PDB file of C-alpha atoms in Angstrom:
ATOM      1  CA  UNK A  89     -23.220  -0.208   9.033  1.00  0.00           C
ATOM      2  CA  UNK A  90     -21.403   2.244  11.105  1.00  0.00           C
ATOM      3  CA  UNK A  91     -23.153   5.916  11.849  1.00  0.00           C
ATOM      4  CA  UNK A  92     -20.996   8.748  12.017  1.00  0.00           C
ATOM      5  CA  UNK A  93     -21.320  12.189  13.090  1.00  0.00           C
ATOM      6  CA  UNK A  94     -19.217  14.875  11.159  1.00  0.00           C
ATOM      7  CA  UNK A  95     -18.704  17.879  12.344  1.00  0.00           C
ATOM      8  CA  UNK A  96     -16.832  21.010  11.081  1.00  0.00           C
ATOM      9  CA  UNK A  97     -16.724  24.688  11.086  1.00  0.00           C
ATOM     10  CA  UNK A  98     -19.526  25.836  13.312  1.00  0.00           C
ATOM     11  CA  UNK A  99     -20.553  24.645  16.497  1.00  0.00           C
ATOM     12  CA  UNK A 100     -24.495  23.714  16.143  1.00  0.00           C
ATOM     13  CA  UNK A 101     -26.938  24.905  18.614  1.00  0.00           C
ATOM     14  CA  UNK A 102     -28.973  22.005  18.219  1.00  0.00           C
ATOM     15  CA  UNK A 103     -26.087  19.936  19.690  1.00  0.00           C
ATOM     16  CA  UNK A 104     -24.858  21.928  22.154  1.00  0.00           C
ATOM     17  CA  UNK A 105     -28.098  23.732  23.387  1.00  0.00           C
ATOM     18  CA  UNK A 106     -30.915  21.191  22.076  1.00  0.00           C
ATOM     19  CA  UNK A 107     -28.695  18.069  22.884  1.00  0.00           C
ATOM     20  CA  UNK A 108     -31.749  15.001  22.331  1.00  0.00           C
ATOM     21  CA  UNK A 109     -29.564  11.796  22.984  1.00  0.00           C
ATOM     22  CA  UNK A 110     -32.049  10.028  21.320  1.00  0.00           C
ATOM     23  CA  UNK A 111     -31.368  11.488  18.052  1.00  0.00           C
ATOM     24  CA  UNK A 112     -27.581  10.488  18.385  1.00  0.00           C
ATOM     25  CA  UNK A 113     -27.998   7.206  20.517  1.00  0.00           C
ATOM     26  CA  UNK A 114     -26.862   4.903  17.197  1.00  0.00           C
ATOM     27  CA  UNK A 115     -23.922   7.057  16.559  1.00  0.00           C
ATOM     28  CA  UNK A 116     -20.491   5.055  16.987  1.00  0.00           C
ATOM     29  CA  UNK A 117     -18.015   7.662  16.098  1.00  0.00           C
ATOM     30  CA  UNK A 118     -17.582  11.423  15.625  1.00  0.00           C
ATOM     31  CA  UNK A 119     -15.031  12.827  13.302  1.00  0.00           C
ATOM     32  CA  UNK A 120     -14.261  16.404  13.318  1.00  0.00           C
ATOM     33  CA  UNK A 121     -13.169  18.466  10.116  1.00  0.00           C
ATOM     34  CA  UNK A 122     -12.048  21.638  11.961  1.00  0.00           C
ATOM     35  CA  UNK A 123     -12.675  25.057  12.963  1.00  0.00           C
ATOM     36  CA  UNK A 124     -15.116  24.165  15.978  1.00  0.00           C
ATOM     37  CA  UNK A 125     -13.308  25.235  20.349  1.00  0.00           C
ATOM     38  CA  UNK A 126     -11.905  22.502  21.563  1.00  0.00           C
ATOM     39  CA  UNK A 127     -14.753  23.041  24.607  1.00  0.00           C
ATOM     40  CA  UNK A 128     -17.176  21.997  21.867  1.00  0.00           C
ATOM     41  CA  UNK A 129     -15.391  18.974  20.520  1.00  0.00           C
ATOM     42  CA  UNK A 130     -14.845  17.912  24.313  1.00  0.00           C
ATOM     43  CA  UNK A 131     -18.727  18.384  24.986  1.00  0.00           C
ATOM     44  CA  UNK A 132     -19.500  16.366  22.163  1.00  0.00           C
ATOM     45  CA  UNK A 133     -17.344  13.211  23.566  1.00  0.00           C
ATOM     46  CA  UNK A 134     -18.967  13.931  27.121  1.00  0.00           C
ATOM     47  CA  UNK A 135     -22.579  13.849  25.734  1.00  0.00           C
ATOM     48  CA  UNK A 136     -21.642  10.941  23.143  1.00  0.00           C
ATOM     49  CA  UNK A 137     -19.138   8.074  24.540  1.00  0.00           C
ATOM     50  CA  UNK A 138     -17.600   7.153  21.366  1.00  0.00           C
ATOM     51  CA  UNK A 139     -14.486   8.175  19.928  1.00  0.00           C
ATOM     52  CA  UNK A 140     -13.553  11.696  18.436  1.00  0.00           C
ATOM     53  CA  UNK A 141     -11.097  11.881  16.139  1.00  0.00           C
ATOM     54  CA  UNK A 142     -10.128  15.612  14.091  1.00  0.00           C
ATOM     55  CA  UNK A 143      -7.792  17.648  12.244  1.00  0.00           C
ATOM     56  CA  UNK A 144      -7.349  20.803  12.727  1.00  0.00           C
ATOM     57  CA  UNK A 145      -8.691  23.969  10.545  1.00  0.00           C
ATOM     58  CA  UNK A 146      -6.925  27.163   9.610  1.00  0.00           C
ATOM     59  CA  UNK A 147      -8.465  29.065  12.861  1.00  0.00           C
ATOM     60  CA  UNK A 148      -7.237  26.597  15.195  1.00  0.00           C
ATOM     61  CA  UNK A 149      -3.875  27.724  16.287  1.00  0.00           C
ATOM     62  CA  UNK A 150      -4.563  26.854  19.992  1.00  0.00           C
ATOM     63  CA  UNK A 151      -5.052  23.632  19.380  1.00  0.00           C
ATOM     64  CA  UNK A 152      -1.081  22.936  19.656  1.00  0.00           C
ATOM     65  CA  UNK A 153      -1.133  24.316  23.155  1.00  0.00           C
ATOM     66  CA  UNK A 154      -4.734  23.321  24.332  1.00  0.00           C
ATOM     67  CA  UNK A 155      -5.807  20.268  22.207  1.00  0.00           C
ATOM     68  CA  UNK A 156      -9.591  18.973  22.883  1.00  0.00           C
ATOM     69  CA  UNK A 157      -9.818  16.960  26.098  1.00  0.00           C
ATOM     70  CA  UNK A 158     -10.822  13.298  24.989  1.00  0.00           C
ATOM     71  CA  UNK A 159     -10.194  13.383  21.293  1.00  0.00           C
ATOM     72  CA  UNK A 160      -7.617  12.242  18.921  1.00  0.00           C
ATOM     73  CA  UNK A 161      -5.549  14.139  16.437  1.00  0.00           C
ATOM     74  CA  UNK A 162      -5.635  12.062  13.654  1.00  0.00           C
ATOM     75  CA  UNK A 163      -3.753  14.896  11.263  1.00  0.00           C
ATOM     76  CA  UNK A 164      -0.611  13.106   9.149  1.00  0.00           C
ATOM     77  CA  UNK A 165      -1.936  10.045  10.358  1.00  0.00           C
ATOM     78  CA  UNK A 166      -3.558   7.108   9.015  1.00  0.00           C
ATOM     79  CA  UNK A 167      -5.596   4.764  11.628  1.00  0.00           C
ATOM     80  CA  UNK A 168      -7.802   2.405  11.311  1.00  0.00           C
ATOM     81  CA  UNK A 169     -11.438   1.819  13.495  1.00  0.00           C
ATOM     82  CA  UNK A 170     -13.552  -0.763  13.498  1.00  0.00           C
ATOM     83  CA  UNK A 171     -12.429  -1.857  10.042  1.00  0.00           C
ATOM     84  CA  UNK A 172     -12.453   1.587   8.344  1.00  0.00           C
ATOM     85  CA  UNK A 173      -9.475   2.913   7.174  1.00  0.00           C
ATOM     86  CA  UNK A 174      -9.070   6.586   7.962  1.00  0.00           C
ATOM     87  CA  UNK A 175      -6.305   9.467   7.008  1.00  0.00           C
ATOM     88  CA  UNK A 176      -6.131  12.897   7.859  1.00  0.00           C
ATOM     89  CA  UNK A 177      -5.136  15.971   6.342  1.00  0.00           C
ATOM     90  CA  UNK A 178      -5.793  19.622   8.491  1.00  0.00           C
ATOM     91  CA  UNK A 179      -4.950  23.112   7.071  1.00  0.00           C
ATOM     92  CA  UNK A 180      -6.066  25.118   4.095  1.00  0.00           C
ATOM     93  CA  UNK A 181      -4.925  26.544   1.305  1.00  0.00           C
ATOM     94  CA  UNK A 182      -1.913  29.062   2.587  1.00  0.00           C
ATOM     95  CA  UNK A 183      -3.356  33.232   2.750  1.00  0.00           C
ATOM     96  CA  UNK A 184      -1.283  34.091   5.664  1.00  0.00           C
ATOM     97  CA  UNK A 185       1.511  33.297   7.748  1.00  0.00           C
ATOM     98  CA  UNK A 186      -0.944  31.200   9.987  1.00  0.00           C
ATOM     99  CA  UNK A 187      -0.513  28.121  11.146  1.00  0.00           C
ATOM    100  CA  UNK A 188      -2.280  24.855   9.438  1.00  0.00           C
ATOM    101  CA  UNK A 189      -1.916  26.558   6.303  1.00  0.00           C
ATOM    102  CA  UNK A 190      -0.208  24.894   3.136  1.00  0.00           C
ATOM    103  CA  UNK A 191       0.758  25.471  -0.130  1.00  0.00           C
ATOM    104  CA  UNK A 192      -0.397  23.050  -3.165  1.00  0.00           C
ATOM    105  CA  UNK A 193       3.329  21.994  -3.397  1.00  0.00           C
ATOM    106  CA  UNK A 194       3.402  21.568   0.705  1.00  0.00           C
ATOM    107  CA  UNK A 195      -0.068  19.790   0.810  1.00  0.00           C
ATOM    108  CA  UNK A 196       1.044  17.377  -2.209  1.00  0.00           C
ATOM    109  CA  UNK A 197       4.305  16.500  -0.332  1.00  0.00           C
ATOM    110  CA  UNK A 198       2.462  15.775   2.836  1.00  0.00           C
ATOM    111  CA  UNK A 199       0.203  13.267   1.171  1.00  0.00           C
ATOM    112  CA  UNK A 200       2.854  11.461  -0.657  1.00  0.00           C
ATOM    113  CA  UNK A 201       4.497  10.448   3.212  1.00  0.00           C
ATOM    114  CA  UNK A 202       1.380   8.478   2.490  1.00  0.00           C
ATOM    115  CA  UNK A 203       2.732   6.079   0.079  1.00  0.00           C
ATOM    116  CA  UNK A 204       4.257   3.480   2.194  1.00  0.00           C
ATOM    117  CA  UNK A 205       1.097   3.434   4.493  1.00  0.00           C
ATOM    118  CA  UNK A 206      -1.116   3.407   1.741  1.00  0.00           C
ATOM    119  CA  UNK A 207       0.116   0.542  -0.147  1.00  0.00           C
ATOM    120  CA  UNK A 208       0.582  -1.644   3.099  1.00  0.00           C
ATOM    121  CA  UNK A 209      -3.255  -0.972   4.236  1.00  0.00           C
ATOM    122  CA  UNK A 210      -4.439  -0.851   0.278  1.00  0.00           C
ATOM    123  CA  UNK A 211      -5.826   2.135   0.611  1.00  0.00           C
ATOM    124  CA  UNK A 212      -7.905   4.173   2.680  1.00  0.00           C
ATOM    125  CA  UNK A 213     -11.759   4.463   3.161  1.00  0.00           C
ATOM    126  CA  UNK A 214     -12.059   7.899   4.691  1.00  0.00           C
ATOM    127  CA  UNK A 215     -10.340  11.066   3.887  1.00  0.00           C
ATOM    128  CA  UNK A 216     -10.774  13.318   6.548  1.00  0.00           C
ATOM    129  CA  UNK A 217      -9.522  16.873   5.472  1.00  0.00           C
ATOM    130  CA  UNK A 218     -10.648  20.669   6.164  1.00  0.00           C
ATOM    131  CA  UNK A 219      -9.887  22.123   3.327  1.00  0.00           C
ATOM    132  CA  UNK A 220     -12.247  20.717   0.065  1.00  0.00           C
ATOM    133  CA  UNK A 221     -11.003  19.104  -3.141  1.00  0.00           C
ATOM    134  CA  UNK A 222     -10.235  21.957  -6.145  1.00  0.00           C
ATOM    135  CA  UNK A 223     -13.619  22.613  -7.709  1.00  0.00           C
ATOM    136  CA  UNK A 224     -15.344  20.190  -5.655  1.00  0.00           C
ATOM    137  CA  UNK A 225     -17.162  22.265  -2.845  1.00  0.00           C
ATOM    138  CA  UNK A 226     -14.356  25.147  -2.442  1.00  0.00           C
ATOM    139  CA  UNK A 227     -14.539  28.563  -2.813  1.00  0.00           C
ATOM    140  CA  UNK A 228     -12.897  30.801  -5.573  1.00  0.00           C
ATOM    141  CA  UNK A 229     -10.386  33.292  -3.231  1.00  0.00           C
ATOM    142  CA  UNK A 230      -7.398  31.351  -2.179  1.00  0.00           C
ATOM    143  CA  UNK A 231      -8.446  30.832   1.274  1.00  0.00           C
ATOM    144  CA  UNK A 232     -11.548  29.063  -0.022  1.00  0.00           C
ATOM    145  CA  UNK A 233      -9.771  27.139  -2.910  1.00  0.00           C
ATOM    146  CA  UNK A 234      -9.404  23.188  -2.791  1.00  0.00           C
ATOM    147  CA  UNK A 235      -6.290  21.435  -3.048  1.00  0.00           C
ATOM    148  CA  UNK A 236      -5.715  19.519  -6.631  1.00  0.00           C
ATOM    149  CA  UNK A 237      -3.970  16.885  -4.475  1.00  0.00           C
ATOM    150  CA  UNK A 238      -6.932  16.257  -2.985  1.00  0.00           C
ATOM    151  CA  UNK A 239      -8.471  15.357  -7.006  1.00  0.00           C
ATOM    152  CA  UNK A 240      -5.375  13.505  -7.564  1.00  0.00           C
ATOM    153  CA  UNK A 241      -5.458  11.196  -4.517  1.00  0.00           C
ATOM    154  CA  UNK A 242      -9.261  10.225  -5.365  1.00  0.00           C
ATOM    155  CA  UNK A 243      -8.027   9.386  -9.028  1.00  0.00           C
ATOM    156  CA  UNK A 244      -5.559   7.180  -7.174  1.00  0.00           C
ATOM    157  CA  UNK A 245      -6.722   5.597  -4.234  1.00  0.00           C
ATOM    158  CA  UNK A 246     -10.495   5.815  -4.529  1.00  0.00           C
ATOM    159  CA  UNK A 247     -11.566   6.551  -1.149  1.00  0.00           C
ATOM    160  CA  UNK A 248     -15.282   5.821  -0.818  1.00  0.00           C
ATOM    161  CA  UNK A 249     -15.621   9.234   1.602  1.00  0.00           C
ATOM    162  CA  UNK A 250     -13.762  12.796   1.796  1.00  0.00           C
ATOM    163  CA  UNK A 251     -14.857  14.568   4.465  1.00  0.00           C
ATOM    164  CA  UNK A 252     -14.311  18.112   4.879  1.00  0.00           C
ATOM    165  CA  UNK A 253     -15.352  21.488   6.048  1.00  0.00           C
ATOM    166  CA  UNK A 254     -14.138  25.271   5.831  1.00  0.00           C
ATOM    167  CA  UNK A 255     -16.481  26.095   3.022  1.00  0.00           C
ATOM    168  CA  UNK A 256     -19.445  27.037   4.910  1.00  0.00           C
ATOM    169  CA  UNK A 257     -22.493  26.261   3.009  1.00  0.00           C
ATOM    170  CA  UNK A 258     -23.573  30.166   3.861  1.00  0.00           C
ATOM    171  CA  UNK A 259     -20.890  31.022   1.412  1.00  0.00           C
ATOM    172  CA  UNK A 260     -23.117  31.111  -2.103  1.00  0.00           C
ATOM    173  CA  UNK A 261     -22.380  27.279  -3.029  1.00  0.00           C
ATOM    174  CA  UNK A 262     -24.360  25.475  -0.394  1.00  0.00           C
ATOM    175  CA  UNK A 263     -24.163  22.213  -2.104  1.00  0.00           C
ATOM    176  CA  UNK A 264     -22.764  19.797   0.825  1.00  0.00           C
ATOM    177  CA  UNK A 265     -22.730  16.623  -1.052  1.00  0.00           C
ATOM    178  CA  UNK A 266     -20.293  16.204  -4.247  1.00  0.00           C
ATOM    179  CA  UNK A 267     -18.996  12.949  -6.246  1.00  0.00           C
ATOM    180  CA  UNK A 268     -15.826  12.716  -7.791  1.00  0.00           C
ATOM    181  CA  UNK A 269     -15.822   9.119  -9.875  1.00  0.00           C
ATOM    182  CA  UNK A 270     -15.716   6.322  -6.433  1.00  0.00           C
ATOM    183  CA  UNK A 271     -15.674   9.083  -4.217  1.00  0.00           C
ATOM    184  CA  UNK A 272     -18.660  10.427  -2.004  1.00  0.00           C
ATOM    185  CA  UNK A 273     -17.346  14.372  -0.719  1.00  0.00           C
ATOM    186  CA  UNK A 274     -19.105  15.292   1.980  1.00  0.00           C
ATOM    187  CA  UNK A 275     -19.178  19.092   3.599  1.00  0.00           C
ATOM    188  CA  UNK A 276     -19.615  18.455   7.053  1.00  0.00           C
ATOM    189  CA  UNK A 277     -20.659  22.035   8.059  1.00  0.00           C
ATOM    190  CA  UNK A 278     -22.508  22.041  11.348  1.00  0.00           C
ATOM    191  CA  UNK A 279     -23.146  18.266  11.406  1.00  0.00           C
ATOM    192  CA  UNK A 280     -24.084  15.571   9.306  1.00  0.00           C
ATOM    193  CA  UNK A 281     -24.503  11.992   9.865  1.00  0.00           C
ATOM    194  CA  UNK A 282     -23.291   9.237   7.891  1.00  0.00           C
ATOM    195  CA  UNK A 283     -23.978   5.985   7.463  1.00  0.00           C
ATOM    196  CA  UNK A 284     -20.934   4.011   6.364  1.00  0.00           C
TER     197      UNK A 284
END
């Protein structure tokens, strides 16, 4: 068993101003869904010495200039740690000319670049994205909304996680936790740990 911390969207004051390294000594990883300062996300791998790996949200434009000191971009990518198999998708439905934001038609393209990868490492066990599934966790303006690619990759490839954030559970559907057939979707607002 692996324990993971997710984190995504707001930074949590009982991290950052209550940090209890007991409660986080068994921890082994910390995966970021987006929207947190990269201060916070460097914190975090000062306080915990594990790896951080993220992708970014739709409010984190600086990243490209100022990425988080001691974590790893793992958006496009597909890596593998310890055994798990993890992929990475940042961004959000598109509602501006921001960055990190994608279309249905852009988001579907950048997952199939997948295809190769995916078949070599059969499969993935984590999908890390920040923006949730369609109708799965999301919202209902088209900031909010999921991506159907994201429902169509879990009828595919059956990952056993999706993690994601930008629906804050403040929003009216606080549910965090969602399953989709195989697939355990997991809203990792503030923080959550998992045991994988």
């Amino acid at each position: 068993m692996m324990r993971i911390l997710v984190v995504s969207d707001e930074e949590s004051k009982y991290i950052w101003d209550h940090y209890d390294p007991e409660r986080f000594k068994d921890v082994e990883l910390i995966i970021s869904c987006g929207d947190l300062k990269q201060e916070y996300l460097s914190f975090l791998v000062t306080m915990l010495p594990v790896p951080l790996f993220y992708v970014p949200g739709n409010h984190d434009t600086t990243y490209k200039s100022k990425p988080p000191e001691g974590c790893v971009s793992i958006d496009g990518k597909l890596i593998e740690y310890k055994g798990i198999r993890i992929m990475g998708l940042g961004g959000s439905n598109k509602y501006s000319s921001g960055d990190y934001q994608y279309t249905e038609s852009q988001m579907r393209r950048r997952l199939r670049k997948f295809r190769f990868k995916l078949w070599r490492n059969k499969g993935i066990d984590i999908l890390v994205t920040h923006a949730p599934a369609y109708q799965l966790g999301d919202g209902e303006d088209l900031c909010h909304r999921g991506f159907n690619c994201f429902v169509d990759f879990m009828e595919q490839y059956a990952p056993k996680y999706l993690l994601h954030g930008h629906q804050h559970l403040n929003y009216g559907r606080g549910q965090r936790i969602h399953q989709y057939k195989n697939t355990r979707i997991i809203n990792g607002f503030g923080y959550y740990l998992l045991d994988f």
